[in-house]
Every structure is written in C-alpha cells, then in structure tokens.
Amino acid sequence: MTAVSVAGEWQLLYNRFYRKLTIYTMQWGRIDLSRHRIAAAPFGGPVAAIRDDSKIVQLYAESARRKLLIFNAAGRALASAIWDRPGGRLVGMAWTDDQVLVCVVQDGTVYRYNVHAELCAPQFSMGKECFEQGVVECVFWGNGMVCITEGFQIFCVPDFKNPVPCKLSDPGIDEYPLCVAVIDPQYTMSGNVEVLLGVGDHVLLVEEDGVQQLGVGVGPFQKMAVSQNGKYLATFTHDGRLLVILTDFSKIIFEYTCESALPPEQISWCGLDSVLLYWDERELLMVGPNGNPVSYLYDEPIRLIPECDGVRILSNSSMEFLQRVPDSTVSIFQVGSTLPAALLYDALEHFDRRSSKADENLRLIQSSLAEAVETCIDAAGHEFDVSRQRTLLRAASYGRAFCSQFPRDHFQEMCKILRVLNAVRNHEIGIPLSIQQYKLLTAPVLIGRLINANHHLVALRISEYLNLNPEVVIMHWACAKITASPAIQDSALLEILLDKLKLCKGISYAAIAAHADNSGRRKLAALIVDHEPHSSKQVPLLLSIEEEDSALVKAIESGDTDLVYLVLFHIWQKKPALDFFGTINARPLARDLFISYSRYYKHEFLKDFFLSTGRLQDVAFLLLKESWKLEKNPMASKGSPLHGPRIRLIEQAQKLFSETKEHNFESKAAEEHAKLLRLQHDLEVSTKQAIFVGSSISDTIRTCIVLGNHREAMRVRTEFKVSEKRWYWLKAFALATVRDWDALEKFSKEKRPPGGYKPFVEACIDADEKAEAIKYIPKLTEPRERSEAYARIGMAKEAADAASQAKDSELFGRLKLTLAQNAAASSIFDTLRDRLSFQGVY
C-alpha cells in the first residue's frame, strides 16, 4: 500500500490532517435516525433507539407498538422491549459510564436499563417539583444528569450509582434558556457539577450554592458544547459565529464566522483540536483554530458521538470514525516524507521486491532506526485496517532485525493490543475501540462489557491472552447459563457448569449457587454449593436454601465453632424442639457446643434436651445449679420465701440422682442438703433471725451455741451425725466466741474429750485469753503441743521445759524464731539446748 493512496484519504485542516474511516455498514434494517431518538454510548458502546413520539411517522402493522431497541455499534440487534412506561413523553435518554441506559420521562421518573433492555435498577423520581412542573430537557455526563423543568428550575443527580436528586440554585430566569451545557464535576474547582445556561447576551453558571454571570455581551448563544477535558467551550452565536472560549470566559481562543446564521442541529468536539457543526441540510463542517474548515456532505441524517480522540458519525447506513491522523501515521504516509519511519516503511517495500534500495534506506536511517521502529509500531496501533496493521508491524519487525538494542516487549505488547482490538471490532461484537480509547478504558473494563453483552468466549480468550484472572468471566457465564437454561435438567446442567468452572481455581461456587437459588433452582444450588471449598461461604448458603442438615455437617467438618453455632441458632429457630434435639444429639461437637451455650443462657431448654435424651443426672445438676443461684439471690439473705423453691429444686435433683446407682453420693448429698435447709428455716422461724439459711452444718451448730440454743445445736448434731470430736471443736470455739469461760470449763469436765484438750486451748488462744488457756495447756498429752501452746502465749520457760521433754532440735529452732524478740527467752533456749547437747540428746 503506497503512501499516496493512504494520504489520499486525509483532509487537511490548516496544518493538521484528519481522516474519516468507515468502520461498519449498519445491519439494523429500516432504522431511520430522523424518526428515532438515539443514544450512543462512548468507547464504542451500544446504541439505543426509540421512535420519536414528537414526529409524525408512518407506522407498519408490526411496529404499531413503540419499542426500545438496543444495537451494538455495527447495528446488530442486542435486545428490545416494549416501551409502555407511564409518566408522559420521553424527555431524555443516555448511557452512563457503566453502560446503563437512563431514560427520563416528563413527570421526572427515571428508568434504568441494561444492554439487554431489562430494568436493572429500581425506578426513582426527580422529586415533587419535577413531577408538578414537568421536565423539559435533560443533559447528561459520565454517571450524572441535570434536568430543567417548565418552571426553569434545575435538578441534578450527581451519581446514578447512588441516585439522590438535589436542587441547584434558582437561576432567576423567566424564559427558557437558548442552550444548555454542563461541566463534568471532575473538571470543576468545587467538585460539583456546573450548568451553563445561554440566557440573553450572556451565560449563567449555575451551581448548588450560587449563580454567576459570564461572558456578558458575547452572546446570545444558540448552541454550546464543552470539551472532553472541561477547559474549553465551543459556542455558536446568534449571528453565525463559532467561538471557542475558556470555560471561565476569561479568553476567546478563536472565532470563525459561518456562512449561515442558522444554528446547527448538533455541535461537538473532535478531540481537542477541532469542532464539528452539523446542519439539517446534511452538511458537516469541521472547524479548526486556523485555516479553512473542512466540509463533509451527507444525503442522510447523522448523529455525532464524541470520543476522547475523535467523533463517531452514525448514519442510517454506516458507522464512521473521524479523527486527527496520528503523528506517527503522518510521518510514514505523508506524501514526500523522508523521516526515518517513512524510509523504513519504504525499505520494506523494496525488500519485498528484492530491491537493493532496501539496504540503502536502512543505511540512511541507521542512527535513527530505533525511532523508526517505534514509530511504525505506534502507527500500527492506530490503524483499523488489519492489512495495514500487518504491513506496519512487518516494517517494524524488519527494522528491529538491524537494531539489537530495541526492546522486544514494545513490539509484543502492541501485537497483543491489536489482537484484542481486532477481536472486539468484529461486527458480531461491535465495539470499535481505538487504541487510545482502549488504554483509557482498560482491559478489565472491556472484559466486563463483553460479559455483560454475553460475549463470554471472547472475554475468556482475552483474559487468558492478557494473563488476567478469568474468574469474573466464568462466574458471569455460569450465572447467565443458569438463567438461560430453564429446560435443562439439574444434573445435566451441573456437569456443563463444572466442566468450565474447574478451569478457574478458587472460583466461588457459593456465589453461583446463590444465583441458582435466586433463579428458582434450589436443587441445582444445593448440587453446586457442595463443590465450594470454603466452609465460610458454603454453610450460610446451605442455610439459605434450607439444607440445614448438610450445613451442620459441613460446619462440623470445618472445625469452625462459629459456623457450627451459626447453624445451631438457625435450626433452633426453625425446627420444633424435639427435632432439633434429635439433630444435634447425633453429632457430638454440635451437641457439646449447644450444651456449653445453654448452660449460661438457656437452662430450661437444656433441661428439656437432657430429659429427651435420658440424661437425668445432668438435669439434676442443672437443678442444683438453679438452687445455688437462688441462694445467691439478695432476697434470700433477707429471709424471703425463696427457701421453698430451693428445697423443691434440691429434692427434684435428689430424685433424679436416685434413678442411677452411679450417683448414690450425689443423691445422698442432695437429700442432706434439703434436710439442712428445712432445719435452718425452722431455726430462723424460732429465733426470728435470718442468719441460718445457706450456712454449713458446722456454722449452724456454732450459731445455735452462740445464741444459747444448746438444745437445737444438739438436735443438729444428732440429725446430721456430727462426730464427737468435731462437736467438741465446734462447741469450744462457740463458747469462746461468747466468752462464756465458766461454761467452757464445765464442758471440759463433763468427760474426757475424745480428741484431747487441744480444742479448748485453741479456742482460748484464738480469743486472746491467756489465763483461760493456761488451764488447759498442762492437760495436753503431747510435749510438742504443750511447748507450742506455751510459746504462742509468750511463756518461754514453760515452752522450753516442754520442748526439752520432746527432745526435738527442729522444735527448738522454731520456738526460738517464734520468740526471737524476747532476748531472755532466746537465752533460755540456748542454755537448754547446750545442756541437752552435753547430755548427748542431740
């Protein structure tokens, strides 16, 4: 392909070349743009069309009902839906950045559709004022919109992802503006949308918190368009002038006077270098900052679709792309170019003809060969024609063979990008992205758009080719397959799904199963979720599809107690008690966790469980625990009638313990406890003092003696078979507590104490009564006990004499330490030890 034939397709606008490429021949049949409202998404996105109800058109029988039609950029039908939405005529329609079609009707209701013409989000209203006044016009940007009512009020939705309408400042106008434009919030100082209204000879800039006048005397303006970067404003004035102004109106960049003063039907930016004006007379005029404009004539209506690097031109029959010719392409194909890239391209042509001039060209550009190779690679990326791409890449490859320092990855990366772009440009896919648009859009977003259009195979191939995770593609395919296959049996569909899902490790089977459940295929959901390796995802889904038993098994197998509890609580709420008990009793971990939880929070329910499973002793222990809680109740210490329930609980526990031979001790202990509580209650009634209930047998006896009720003390002793030795200890200390020394002495003389007189000695010493203790210490039979007792009351000599009888050196040392503060006592112990040592005792 010669440079002359390539450059012959270009148009010169001052010193810059532009080209208009025909990308597709439209396949949409009898669609007439003049009779339809059209909304085309940027980045080669889909085209939505709906019959314009403001125009009189001839209806065919099959098209009497109004339809919303969605096509790809090549005019291939994607979906359609009957348009029967209430709320008045359609006022505005546009695609968001997420390829959601937003439709606004006259009463302010907003509908949102996906590429399959399905409502993809709940409808919402722009508010009461919009409903009452009616919406006249809508202007869209990215993911937002402003609408103007018949009352000249402006309302805004900043983000359709979170559609919260807000009202902007009142512009204070009494007639509808001549034109409207918006500046995307990402390009404003405030970060909020700015609305430009052409009013009179100036522009009103309307924000949420105020209104400004700009460009007074420059207008009136009939049409306005803001550039892609938000810096420039292209305006068409009432006297036929095209002005390009900074959006703050601080400077007019350039001015061009058109032949006609009639305002154009459409005005659009072509990149950042030129402005397009289109009139109904079928003329498209491209105006640049200098030189004569370029004119294109059409014999059919067109729609201008701005892109970041040009404009797509949609007509009834074709989709074209008008763009500035890239510098790399100009350097190669401009007529008469002698730049290195042009000579390299020419060298390839000579090489193909086996001409020696190829070597001459290479010698000429040897020092700039790397630059020439890079330029050929870049030019190939900007081409839509595959044969031209191939030729340019061959030229780059030819030059790279003589340029060892050129990095190989540049060439390989461009080949990858072009393969992706050529795949999605196919009319079946219909996404005519340029390389600049592709880089701005990014590969993951492109893949997302492909799967949303159900082009899963292409999306999967691109993901694999670019080394991207194919999980999102396979996930979407699986969900779409389930939705689209209602007639396929669950088992057969499962095999189809698993065959593809196994291609992606770590894929979430639970998410796919959830989609199956939402689609009404619960059995299929259960089959799919069984393959989910993560229990934390698997178990909640099994519960949601009412597979409680399977959920419990999976939770137990995971060993995660939190998951087991999640399942237990779910089953607990849904199943009858007996069914629940049967479910958990067969599974030890679940049963043990249930018991652990219920011991703290659900005693009654736990008792029911133990009774239903025959674990009577566990019920008994629970009853005892309940009785202990009553004992700790503050009311119990005030003599409240809580003793009755406590006794009944203990008696019930005793009966249950008595059912098994293994718990004879517990049965006897419970019986004794109940008996003690009754006796203590009787004592409190008789003494009118609430000090008995809850105390031990020993404390009860001691309290009776302290109160002087010796007969009741003897009754308690007899009732509970308190040993005589223990009785002496209790009574001795009780008498010492009330300091009844005569009674204590009398008690000691009743008969010889079974355990000796040590209880009397200890009681007196404990009461700090040395005189009384001396009465009983000599009666101690063990010298060691006498020595220690004397030492405790400070009688060193007597302690030493008793210790000498014990003949225990360790005792001597301990007593000396006990009486260390008494120098005389220490001397006595030293003298006695020396004497005993001399006698050979130690």
PDB file of N, CA and C in Angstrom, residues 386-442:
ATOM      1  N   VAL A 386      -6.770  -4.158   9.109  1.00  0.00           N
ATOM      2  CA  VAL A 386      -5.882  -5.222   9.581  1.00  0.00           C
ATOM      3  C   VAL A 386      -4.684  -5.387   8.660  1.00  0.00           C
ATOM      4  N   SER A 387      -4.895  -5.298   7.352  1.00  0.00           N
ATOM      5  CA  SER A 387      -3.765  -5.466   6.424  1.00  0.00           C
ATOM      6  C   SER A 387      -2.742  -4.361   6.608  1.00  0.00           C
ATOM      7  N   ARG A 388      -3.211  -3.150   6.886  1.00  0.00           N
ATOM      8  CA  ARG A 388      -2.278  -2.043   7.113  1.00  0.00           C
ATOM      9  C   ARG A 388      -1.542  -2.234   8.446  1.00  0.00           C
ATOM     10  N   GLN A 389      -2.244  -2.728   9.443  1.00  0.00           N
ATOM     11  CA  GLN A 389      -1.579  -3.048  10.716  1.00  0.00           C
ATOM     12  C   GLN A 389      -0.442  -4.047  10.476  1.00  0.00           C
ATOM     13  N   ARG A 390      -0.755  -5.092   9.705  1.00  0.00           N
ATOM     14  CA  ARG A 390       0.222  -6.146   9.459  1.00  0.00           C
ATOM     15  C   ARG A 390       1.436  -5.596   8.718  1.00  0.00           C
ATOM     16  N   THR A 391       1.192  -4.736   7.725  1.00  0.00           N
ATOM     17  CA  THR A 391       2.302  -4.171   6.954  1.00  0.00           C
ATOM     18  C   THR A 391       3.193  -3.312   7.832  1.00  0.00           C
ATOM     19  N   LEU A 392       2.598  -2.496   8.683  1.00  0.00           N
ATOM     20  CA  LEU A 392       3.386  -1.629   9.561  1.00  0.00           C
ATOM     21  C   LEU A 392       4.181  -2.449  10.579  1.00  0.00           C
ATOM     22  N   LEU A 393       3.565  -3.496  11.098  1.00  0.00           N
ATOM     23  CA  LEU A 393       4.288  -4.350  12.045  1.00  0.00           C
ATOM     24  C   LEU A 393       5.419  -5.106  11.345  1.00  0.00           C
ATOM     25  N   ARG A 394       5.204  -5.489  10.101  1.00  0.00           N
ATOM     26  CA  ARG A 394       6.281  -6.129   9.342  1.00  0.00           C
ATOM     27  C   ARG A 394       7.442  -5.164   9.149  1.00  0.00           C
ATOM     28  N   ALA A 395       7.096  -3.893   8.888  1.00  0.00           N
ATOM     29  CA  ALA A 395       8.158  -2.886   8.743  1.00  0.00           C
ATOM     30  C   ALA A 395       8.930  -2.734  10.043  1.00  0.00           C
ATOM     31  N   ALA A 396       8.206  -2.703  11.163  1.00  0.00           N
ATOM     32  CA  ALA A 396       8.873  -2.591  12.467  1.00  0.00           C
ATOM     33  C   ALA A 396       9.745  -3.813  12.725  1.00  0.00           C
ATOM     34  N   SER A 397       9.231  -4.992  12.400  1.00  0.00           N
ATOM     35  CA  SER A 397       9.998  -6.214  12.615  1.00  0.00           C
ATOM     36  C   SER A 397      11.237  -6.247  11.729  1.00  0.00           C
ATOM     37  N   TYR A 398      11.093  -5.771  10.502  1.00  0.00           N
ATOM     38  CA  TYR A 398      12.225  -5.716   9.567  1.00  0.00           C
ATOM     39  C   TYR A 398      13.320  -4.791  10.114  1.00  0.00           C
ATOM     40  N   GLY A 399      12.911  -3.624  10.618  1.00  0.00           N
ATOM     41  CA  GLY A 399      13.891  -2.702  11.179  1.00  0.00           C
ATOM     42  C   GLY A 399      14.499  -3.217  12.464  1.00  0.00           C
ATOM     43  N   ARG A 400      13.696  -3.923  13.266  1.00  0.00           N
ATOM     44  CA  ARG A 400      14.189  -4.434  14.554  1.00  0.00           C
ATOM     45  C   ARG A 400      15.289  -5.471  14.357  1.00  0.00           C
ATOM     46  N   ALA A 401      15.269  -6.155  13.203  1.00  0.00           N
ATOM     47  CA  ALA A 401      16.304  -7.149  12.926  1.00  0.00           C
ATOM     48  C   ALA A 401      17.682  -6.514  12.817  1.00  0.00           C
ATOM     49  N   PHE A 402      17.731  -5.215  12.503  1.00  0.00           N
ATOM     50  CA  PHE A 402      19.006  -4.498  12.374  1.00  0.00           C
ATOM     51  C   PHE A 402      19.228  -3.545  13.541  1.00  0.00           C
ATOM     52  N   CYS A 403      18.423  -3.693  14.578  1.00  0.00           N
ATOM     53  CA  CYS A 403      18.510  -2.787  15.740  1.00  0.00           C
ATOM     54  C   CYS A 403      18.456  -3.630  17.007  1.00  0.00           C
ATOM     55  N   SER A 404      19.592  -4.149  17.426  1.00  0.00           N
ATOM     56  CA  SER A 404      19.638  -5.121  18.527  1.00  0.00           C
ATOM     57  C   SER A 404      19.239  -4.513  19.865  1.00  0.00           C
ATOM     58  N   GLN A 405      19.424  -3.195  20.016  1.00  0.00           N
ATOM     59  CA  GLN A 405      19.124  -2.584  21.313  1.00  0.00           C
ATOM     60  C   GLN A 405      17.639  -2.270  21.501  1.00  0.00           C
ATOM     61  N   PHE A 406      16.839  -2.471  20.476  1.00  0.00           N
ATOM     62  CA  PHE A 406      15.407  -2.135  20.614  1.00  0.00           C
ATOM     63  C   PHE A 406      14.713  -3.174  21.502  1.00  0.00           C
ATOM     64  N   PRO A 407      13.957  -2.733  22.526  1.00  0.00           N
ATOM     65  CA  PRO A 407      13.290  -3.692  23.436  1.00  0.00           C
ATOM     66  C   PRO A 407      12.194  -4.480  22.718  1.00  0.00           C
ATOM     67  N   ARG A 408      12.210  -5.779  22.899  1.00  0.00           N
ATOM     68  CA  ARG A 408      11.247  -6.649  22.215  1.00  0.00           C
ATOM     69  C   ARG A 408       9.843  -6.489  22.781  1.00  0.00           C
ATOM     70  N   ASP A 409       9.742  -6.123  24.075  1.00  0.00           N
ATOM     71  CA  ASP A 409       8.421  -6.109  24.705  1.00  0.00           C
ATOM     72  C   ASP A 409       7.494  -5.065  24.087  1.00  0.00           C
ATOM     73  N   HIS A 410       8.020  -3.966  23.510  1.00  0.00           N
ATOM     74  CA  HIS A 410       7.160  -2.968  22.865  1.00  0.00           C
ATOM     75  C   HIS A 410       6.417  -3.580  21.695  1.00  0.00           C
ATOM     76  N   PHE A 411       7.136  -4.320  20.907  1.00  0.00           N
ATOM     77  CA  PHE A 411       6.538  -4.959  19.742  1.00  0.00           C
ATOM     78  C   PHE A 411       5.503  -6.002  20.173  1.00  0.00           C
ATOM     79  N   GLN A 412       5.874  -6.821  21.135  1.00  0.00           N
ATOM     80  CA  GLN A 412       4.973  -7.875  21.590  1.00  0.00           C
ATOM     81  C   GLN A 412       3.709  -7.297  22.221  1.00  0.00           C
ATOM     82  N   GLU A 413       3.870  -6.225  22.993  1.00  0.00           N
ATOM     83  CA  GLU A 413       2.710  -5.611  23.639  1.00  0.00           C
ATOM     84  C   GLU A 413       1.740  -5.046  22.607  1.00  0.00           C
ATOM     85  N   MET A 414       2.275  -4.413  21.560  1.00  0.00           N
ATOM     86  CA  MET A 414       1.397  -3.874  20.522  1.00  0.00           C
ATOM     87  C   MET A 414       0.669  -4.998  19.783  1.00  0.00           C
ATOM     88  N   CYS A 415       1.344  -6.090  19.541  1.00  0.00           N
ATOM     89  CA  CYS A 415       0.682  -7.236  18.890  1.00  0.00           C
ATOM     90  C   CYS A 415      -0.479  -7.744  19.736  1.00  0.00           C
ATOM     91  N   LYS A 416      -0.271  -7.804  21.035  1.00  0.00           N
ATOM     92  CA  LYS A 416      -1.346  -8.244  21.936  1.00  0.00           C
ATOM     93  C   LYS A 416      -2.534  -7.297  21.886  1.00  0.00           C
ATOM     94  N   ILE A 417      -2.227  -5.995  21.967  1.00  0.00           N
ATOM     95  CA  ILE A 417      -3.305  -4.997  21.955  1.00  0.00           C
ATOM     96  C   ILE A 417      -4.099  -5.070  20.662  1.00  0.00           C
ATOM     97  N   LEU A 418      -3.404  -5.192  19.536  1.00  0.00           N
ATOM     98  CA  LEU A 418      -4.098  -5.225  18.246  1.00  0.00           C
ATOM     99  C   LEU A 418      -4.947  -6.487  18.098  1.00  0.00           C
ATOM    100  N   ARG A 419      -4.464  -7.593  18.616  1.00  0.00           N
ATOM    101  CA  ARG A 419      -5.283  -8.812  18.538  1.00  0.00           C
ATOM    102  C   ARG A 419      -6.568  -8.633  19.337  1.00  0.00           C
ATOM    103  N   VAL A 420      -6.461  -7.991  20.501  1.00  0.00           N
ATOM    104  CA  VAL A 420      -7.654  -7.735  21.314  1.00  0.00           C
ATOM    105  C   VAL A 420      -8.599  -6.774  20.593  1.00  0.00           C
ATOM    106  N   LEU A 421      -8.044  -5.678  20.077  1.00  0.00           N
ATOM    107  CA  LEU A 421      -8.878  -4.680  19.404  1.00  0.00           C
ATOM    108  C   LEU A 421      -9.547  -5.253  18.163  1.00  0.00           C
ATOM    109  N   ASN A 422      -8.820  -6.027  17.386  1.00  0.00           N
ATOM    110  CA  ASN A 422      -9.416  -6.616  16.182  1.00  0.00           C
ATOM    111  C   ASN A 422     -10.520  -7.601  16.537  1.00  0.00           C
ATOM    112  N   ALA A 423     -10.345  -8.294  17.655  1.00  0.00           N
ATOM    113  CA  ALA A 423     -11.381  -9.252  18.066  1.00  0.00           C
ATOM    114  C   ALA A 423     -12.674  -8.536  18.433  1.00  0.00           C
ATOM    115  N   VAL A 424     -12.577  -7.434  19.185  1.00  0.00           N
ATOM    116  CA  VAL A 424     -13.806  -6.758  19.632  1.00  0.00           C
ATOM    117  C   VAL A 424     -14.380  -5.849  18.543  1.00  0.00           C
ATOM    118  N   ARG A 425     -13.578  -5.504  17.529  1.00  0.00           N
ATOM    119  CA  ARG A 425     -14.100  -4.686  16.430  1.00  0.00           C
ATOM    120  C   ARG A 425     -14.943  -5.493  15.449  1.00  0.00           C
ATOM    121  N   ASN A 426     -14.842  -6.809  15.506  1.00  0.00           N
ATOM    122  CA  ASN A 426     -15.649  -7.643  14.627  1.00  0.00           C
ATOM    123  C   ASN A 426     -17.116  -7.260  14.756  1.00  0.00           C
ATOM    124  N   HIS A 427     -17.834  -7.224  13.630  1.00  0.00           N
ATOM    125  CA  HIS A 427     -19.208  -6.721  13.656  1.00  0.00           C
ATOM    126  C   HIS A 427     -20.114  -7.544  14.567  1.00  0.00           C
ATOM    127  N   GLU A 428     -19.744  -8.817  14.828  1.00  0.00           N
ATOM    128  CA  GLU A 428     -20.538  -9.626  15.755  1.00  0.00           C
ATOM    129  C   GLU A 428     -20.445  -9.079  17.178  1.00  0.00           C
ATOM    130  N   ILE A 429     -19.274  -8.564  17.507  1.00  0.00           N
ATOM    131  CA  ILE A 429     -19.072  -7.957  18.834  1.00  0.00           C
ATOM    132  C   ILE A 429     -19.448  -6.485  18.780  1.00  0.00           C
ATOM    133  N   GLY A 430     -18.921  -5.776  17.783  1.00  0.00           N
ATOM    134  CA  GLY A 430     -19.328  -4.397  17.539  1.00  0.00           C
ATOM    135  C   GLY A 430     -18.867  -3.393  18.565  1.00  0.00           C
ATOM    136  N   ILE A 431     -17.586  -3.463  18.969  1.00  0.00           N
ATOM    137  CA  ILE A 431     -17.016  -2.446  19.870  1.00  0.00           C
ATOM    138  C   ILE A 431     -15.815  -1.833  19.161  1.00  0.00           C
ATOM    139  N   PRO A 432     -16.014  -0.767  18.385  1.00  0.00           N
ATOM    140  CA  PRO A 432     -14.925  -0.206  17.559  1.00  0.00           C
ATOM    141  C   PRO A 432     -14.007   0.719  18.339  1.00  0.00           C
ATOM    142  N   LEU A 433     -13.244   0.154  19.236  1.00  0.00           N
ATOM    143  CA  LEU A 433     -12.338   0.951  20.061  1.00  0.00           C
ATOM    144  C   LEU A 433     -11.096   1.333  19.277  1.00  0.00           C
ATOM    145  N   SER A 434     -10.645   2.573  19.472  1.00  0.00           N
ATOM    146  CA  SER A 434      -9.309   2.955  19.017  1.00  0.00           C
ATOM    147  C   SER A 434      -8.329   2.580  20.119  1.00  0.00           C
ATOM    148  N   ILE A 435      -7.046   2.625  19.803  1.00  0.00           N
ATOM    149  CA  ILE A 435      -6.063   2.229  20.813  1.00  0.00           C
ATOM    150  C   ILE A 435      -6.048   3.205  21.981  1.00  0.00           C
ATOM    151  N   GLN A 436      -6.287   4.477  21.710  1.00  0.00           N
ATOM    152  CA  GLN A 436      -6.314   5.468  22.780  1.00  0.00           C
ATOM    153  C   GLN A 436      -7.513   5.226  23.695  1.00  0.00           C
ATOM    154  N   GLN A 437      -8.644   4.903  23.104  1.00  0.00           N
ATOM    155  CA  GLN A 437      -9.836   4.599  23.897  1.00  0.00           C
ATOM    156  C   GLN A 437      -9.618   3.331  24.732  1.00  0.00           C
ATOM    157  N   TYR A 438      -8.966   2.344  24.132  1.00  0.00           N
ATOM    158  CA  TYR A 438      -8.698   1.086  24.831  1.00  0.00           C
ATOM    159  C   TYR A 438      -7.826   1.313  26.062  1.00  0.00           C
ATOM    160  N   LYS A 439      -6.784   2.116  25.890  1.00  0.00           N
ATOM    161  CA  LYS A 439      -5.892   2.371  27.023  1.00  0.00           C
ATOM    162  C   LYS A 439      -6.599   3.156  28.123  1.00  0.00           C
ATOM    163  N   LEU A 440      -7.488   4.051  27.722  1.00  0.00           N
ATOM    164  CA  LEU A 440      -8.233   4.827  28.711  1.00  0.00           C
ATOM    165  C   LEU A 440      -9.290   3.966  29.402  1.00  0.00           C
ATOM    166  N   LEU A 441      -9.904   3.071  28.634  1.00  0.00           N
ATOM    167  CA  LEU A 441     -10.952   2.203  29.185  1.00  0.00           C
ATOM    168  C   LEU A 441     -10.369   1.118  30.079  1.00  0.00           C
ATOM    169  N   THR A 442      -9.241   0.551  29.706  1.00  0.00           N
ATOM    170  CA  THR A 442      -8.507  -0.560  30.340  1.00  0.00           C
ATOM    171  C   THR A 442      -9.144  -1.906  29.997  1.00  0.00           C
TER     172      THR A 442
END
